[in-house]
CSV table of C-alpha atoms in Angstrom, one decimal:
chain,number,residue,atom,x,y,z
D,2,UNK,CA,3.2,-2.3,18.8
D,3,UNK,CA,-0.1,-3.0,17.0
D,4,UNK,CA,-1.9,-1.0,14.4
D,5,UNK,CA,-4.8,-0.2,16.7
D,6,UNK,CA,-2.4,2.0,18.8
D,7,UNK,CA,-1.4,4.3,15.9
D,8,UNK,CA,-4.4,4.3,13.5
D,9,UNK,CA,-6.8,7.2,13.2
D,10,UNK,CA,-10.2,6.1,14.2
D,11,UNK,CA,-12.2,9.1,13.1
D,12,UNK,CA,-12.1,8.4,9.4
D,13,UNK,CA,-13.6,10.7,6.7
D,14,UNK,CA,-15.5,8.7,4.2
D,15,UNK,CA,-17.7,9.0,1.2
D,16,UNK,CA,-20.3,6.9,-0.6
D,17,UNK,CA,-19.7,5.8,-4.2
D,18,UNK,CA,-22.5,8.1,-5.4
D,19,UNK,CA,-21.0,11.2,-3.9
D,20,UNK,CA,-19.4,13.6,-6.3
D,21,UNK,CA,-15.8,14.3,-7.1
D,22,UNK,CA,-16.4,17.9,-6.0
D,23,UNK,CA,-17.5,16.6,-2.5
D,24,UNK,CA,-14.2,14.7,-2.3
D,25,UNK,CA,-12.2,17.8,-3.1
D,26,UNK,CA,-14.0,19.8,-0.5
D,27,UNK,CA,-13.5,17.1,2.2
D,28,UNK,CA,-9.8,16.8,1.5
D,29,UNK,CA,-9.4,20.6,1.7
D,30,UNK,CA,-11.4,21.0,4.9
D,31,UNK,CA,-9.8,18.0,6.7
D,32,UNK,CA,-6.3,18.4,5.2
D,33,UNK,CA,-6.2,14.8,4.2
D,34,UNK,CA,-5.0,13.0,1.0
D,35,UNK,CA,-7.1,9.9,1.0
D,36,UNK,CA,-10.8,9.1,1.4
D,37,UNK,CA,-12.1,5.5,1.8
D,38,UNK,CA,-15.3,4.9,-0.2
D,39,UNK,CA,-17.8,2.8,1.8
D,40,UNK,CA,-21.2,1.2,1.2
D,41,UNK,CA,-24.2,1.4,3.6
D,42,UNK,CA,-22.7,-1.3,5.8
D,43,UNK,CA,-19.5,0.8,6.2
D,44,UNK,CA,-17.5,-1.8,4.3
D,45,UNK,CA,-14.7,-0.4,2.1
D,46,UNK,CA,-15.3,-0.7,-1.6
D,47,UNK,CA,-12.8,1.8,-2.9
D,48,UNK,CA,-10.3,4.5,-2.2
D,49,UNK,CA,-9.8,8.0,-3.6
D,50,UNK,CA,-6.5,9.8,-3.3
D,51,UNK,CA,-5.5,13.3,-4.0
D,52,UNK,CA,-3.7,12.0,-7.1
D,53,UNK,CA,-7.0,10.5,-8.4
D,54,UNK,CA,-8.6,13.9,-7.8
D,55,UNK,CA,-5.8,15.7,-9.7
D,56,UNK,CA,-6.1,13.3,-12.7
D,57,UNK,CA,-9.9,13.8,-12.7
D,58,UNK,CA,-10.1,17.5,-12.2
D,59,UNK,CA,-10.3,19.7,-15.4
D,60,UNK,CA,-7.3,21.8,-16.3
D,61,UNK,CA,-7.5,25.4,-15.4
D,62,UNK,CA,-7.1,26.1,-19.2
D,63,UNK,CA,-10.2,24.2,-20.0
D,64,UNK,CA,-12.3,24.8,-16.8
D,65,UNK,CA,-15.4,26.1,-18.5
D,66,UNK,CA,-15.5,23.3,-20.9
D,67,UNK,CA,-15.1,20.4,-18.5
D,68,UNK,CA,-16.1,21.7,-15.0
D,69,UNK,CA,-19.1,19.3,-15.2
D,70,UNK,CA,-16.6,16.5,-14.6
D,71,UNK,CA,-16.6,17.4,-10.9
D,72,UNK,CA,-20.2,16.3,-10.7
D,73,UNK,CA,-19.3,12.8,-11.6
D,74,UNK,CA,-19.5,10.2,-8.8
D,75,UNK,CA,-16.3,9.2,-7.0
D,76,UNK,CA,-16.9,5.6,-8.0
D,77,UNK,CA,-15.9,6.7,-11.5
D,78,UNK,CA,-12.3,7.4,-10.3
D,79,UNK,CA,-11.8,5.4,-7.2
D,80,UNK,CA,-9.4,2.5,-6.8
D,81,UNK,CA,-11.3,-0.7,-6.2
D,82,UNK,CA,-8.5,-3.2,-5.5
D,83,UNK,CA,-7.9,-1.8,-2.0
D,84,UNK,CA,-5.2,-3.3,0.3
D,85,UNK,CA,-6.4,-3.3,3.9
D,86,UNK,CA,-5.1,-4.2,7.4
D,87,UNK,CA,-6.5,-5.3,10.7
D,88,UNK,CA,-6.3,-3.5,14.1
D,89,UNK,CA,-4.2,-6.4,15.6
D,90,UNK,CA,-1.6,-6.4,12.8
D,91,UNK,CA,1.9,-5.4,13.9
D,92,UNK,CA,3.1,-2.0,12.8
D,93,UNK,CA,6.3,-3.7,11.4
D,94,UNK,CA,4.1,-5.9,9.2
D,95,UNK,CA,2.0,-3.1,7.7
D,96,UNK,CA,5.2,-1.1,7.2
D,97,UNK,CA,6.4,-3.9,5.0
D,98,UNK,CA,3.0,-3.8,3.1
D,99,UNK,CA,3.5,0.0,2.5
D,100,UNK,CA,7.1,-0.8,1.2
D,101,UNK,CA,6.2,-3.8,-1.0
D,102,UNK,CA,3.1,-2.3,-2.6
D,103,UNK,CA,4.3,1.4,-2.7
D,104,UNK,CA,1.1,2.7,-1.1
D,105,UNK,CA,0.6,5.8,1.1
D,106,UNK,CA,-2.4,4.7,3.2
D,107,UNK,CA,-4.0,1.6,4.6
D,108,UNK,CA,-7.7,1.3,5.6
D,109,UNK,CA,-8.1,-0.8,8.7
D,110,UNK,CA,-10.9,-3.3,8.7
D,111,UNK,CA,-12.5,-5.3,11.5
D,112,UNK,CA,-15.5,-7.6,11.0
D,113,UNK,CA,-15.7,-6.3,7.4
D,114,UNK,CA,-16.2,-2.7,8.5
D,115,UNK,CA,-13.9,0.3,8.4
D,116,UNK,CA,-12.6,1.1,11.9
D,117,UNK,CA,-9.5,3.2,11.1
D,118,UNK,CA,-6.8,4.3,8.7
D,119,UNK,CA,-3.0,4.4,8.8
D,120,UNK,CA,-1.0,6.8,6.5
D,121,UNK,CA,2.7,7.0,5.7
D,122,UNK,CA,2.8,10.0,8.0
D,123,UNK,CA,1.5,7.9,10.9
D,124,UNK,CA,4.3,5.4,10.3
D,125,UNK,CA,6.9,8.1,10.2
D,126,UNK,CA,5.7,9.6,13.5
D,127,UNK,CA,5.7,6.1,15.0
D,128,UNK,CA,9.3,5.5,13.8
D,129,UNK,CA,10.5,8.7,15.4
D,130,UNK,CA,8.8,7.7,18.7
D,131,UNK,CA,10.1,4.1,18.7
D,132,UNK,CA,13.7,5.2,18.0
D,133,UNK,CA,13.5,8.1,20.5
D,134,UNK,CA,14.9,10.5,17.8
D,135,UNK,CA,12.7,13.3,19.1
D,136,UNK,CA,14.3,13.1,22.6
D,137,UNK,CA,17.7,14.4,23.7
D,138,UNK,CA,20.3,11.7,23.4
D,139,UNK,CA,23.2,10.2,21.5
D,140,UNK,CA,23.3,7.5,18.8
D,141,UNK,CA,26.1,5.0,18.7
D,142,UNK,CA,26.6,2.5,15.9
D,143,UNK,CA,28.7,-0.7,16.6
D,144,UNK,CA,29.8,-3.3,14.2
D,145,UNK,CA,29.5,-6.8,15.8
D,146,UNK,CA,29.8,-10.4,14.6
D,147,UNK,CA,26.5,-11.8,13.4
D,148,UNK,CA,26.0,-14.2,16.3
D,149,UNK,CA,23.9,-14.6,19.3
D,150,UNK,CA,24.6,-12.6,22.5
D,151,UNK,CA,26.2,-9.5,21.0
D,152,UNK,CA,23.4,-7.2,22.0
D,153,UNK,CA,23.7,-8.4,25.6
D,154,UNK,CA,27.4,-7.7,25.5
D,155,UNK,CA,26.9,-4.2,24.2
D,156,UNK,CA,24.1,-3.5,26.7
D,157,UNK,CA,26.4,-4.7,29.5
D,158,UNK,CA,29.1,-2.2,28.6
D,159,UNK,CA,26.6,0.6,28.4
D,160,UNK,CA,25.0,-0.3,31.7
D,161,UNK,CA,28.3,0.1,33.5
D,162,UNK,CA,28.0,3.8,32.8
D,163,UNK,CA,24.4,3.7,34.0
D,164,UNK,CA,23.3,5.2,30.6
D,165,UNK,CA,19.7,4.6,29.8
D,166,UNK,CA,19.1,2.9,26.5
D,167,UNK,CA,16.3,4.6,24.6
D,168,UNK,CA,16.1,2.3,21.5
D,169,UNK,CA,18.0,-0.4,19.6
D,170,UNK,CA,18.0,-1.1,15.9
D,171,UNK,CA,19.8,-3.9,14.1
D,172,UNK,CA,20.6,-4.2,10.4
D,173,UNK,CA,23.0,-6.4,8.4
D,174,UNK,CA,26.4,-5.2,7.3
D,175,UNK,CA,25.9,-4.6,3.6
D,176,UNK,CA,29.6,-5.4,2.9
D,177,UNK,CA,30.0,-8.6,5.0
D,178,UNK,CA,27.2,-10.9,6.0
D,179,UNK,CA,29.3,-12.2,8.9
D,180,UNK,CA,28.6,-8.9,10.7
D,181,UNK,CA,25.7,-6.8,11.7
D,182,UNK,CA,25.3,-3.2,12.9
D,183,UNK,CA,23.8,-2.3,16.2
D,184,UNK,CA,22.4,1.2,16.4
D,185,UNK,CA,21.9,2.1,20.1
D,186,UNK,CA,20.4,5.4,21.2
D,187,UNK,CA,21.3,6.3,24.8
D,188,UNK,CA,20.0,9.1,27.0
D,189,UNK,CA,23.1,11.2,27.3
D,190,UNK,CA,24.5,14.1,25.4
D,191,UNK,CA,28.1,13.1,26.0
D,192,UNK,CA,28.7,9.5,24.9
D,193,UNK,CA,32.5,9.7,24.9
D,194,UNK,CA,32.9,7.6,28.1
D,195,UNK,CA,30.6,4.9,26.7
D,196,UNK,CA,32.4,4.9,23.4
D,197,UNK,CA,35.8,4.5,25.1
D,198,UNK,CA,34.4,1.6,27.2
D,199,UNK,CA,33.0,-0.1,24.1
D,200,UNK,CA,36.4,0.2,22.3
D,201,UNK,CA,38.3,-1.1,25.3
D,202,UNK,CA,36.0,-4.1,25.3
D,203,UNK,CA,37.1,-4.8,21.8
D,204,UNK,CA,34.1,-3.5,19.9
D,205,UNK,CA,34.3,-1.6,16.7
D,206,UNK,CA,32.4,1.7,17.0
D,207,UNK,CA,31.4,3.1,13.6
D,208,UNK,CA,29.6,6.2,14.8
D,209,UNK,CA,30.4,8.6,16.2
D,210,UNK,CA,34.1,8.4,15.2
D,211,UNK,CA,35.4,11.0,17.6
D,212,UNK,CA,38.8,12.6,17.2
D,213,UNK,CA,41.1,11.7,20.1
D,214,UNK,CA,39.2,8.6,21.2
D,215,UNK,CA,41.3,5.5,20.8
D,216,UNK,CA,40.2,3.0,18.3
């Protein structure tokens, strides 16, 4: 999946000369937490977050003394070293960018112009859709040797029960690098028969560990 498929294309923006008060108003009206700051060519030159606003807004205890601060331009508080992405980047790649740089949004640039934005909420929704967690089904975790062909073996066992596979995730076994964990979500609310078949085929099912099902 590429970024273009999940990014928001109707992006709320401000110019650097716009006021902090204007940014507060836009965030409240649009229920957003980030506003890219663009120039007249619609190129991103900065980013203002709700945290920047919070740091810049006067305390309620000193409102009368410092309320003029809200008339300052957003360029006085914006982040200028903005990390950006491209519409054709893979979602997995930008997820790694979010993780590595501890950011919560990513402006998307094409031909030096802002064309979209992706937030951590967008990534969360995408993860739910990719894993099928929002659909009725059952999750099975199987510990398998870290070698080629294991996914095919697991899928073959599942196919014998004509269970539809909704998603597959793979992650390393943290305790033993010789193994990996396959997380398979199948479209059935009763996975007992599939679990029994997997165990009879010699596979170690970690979850669900059902009482009465032979190991």
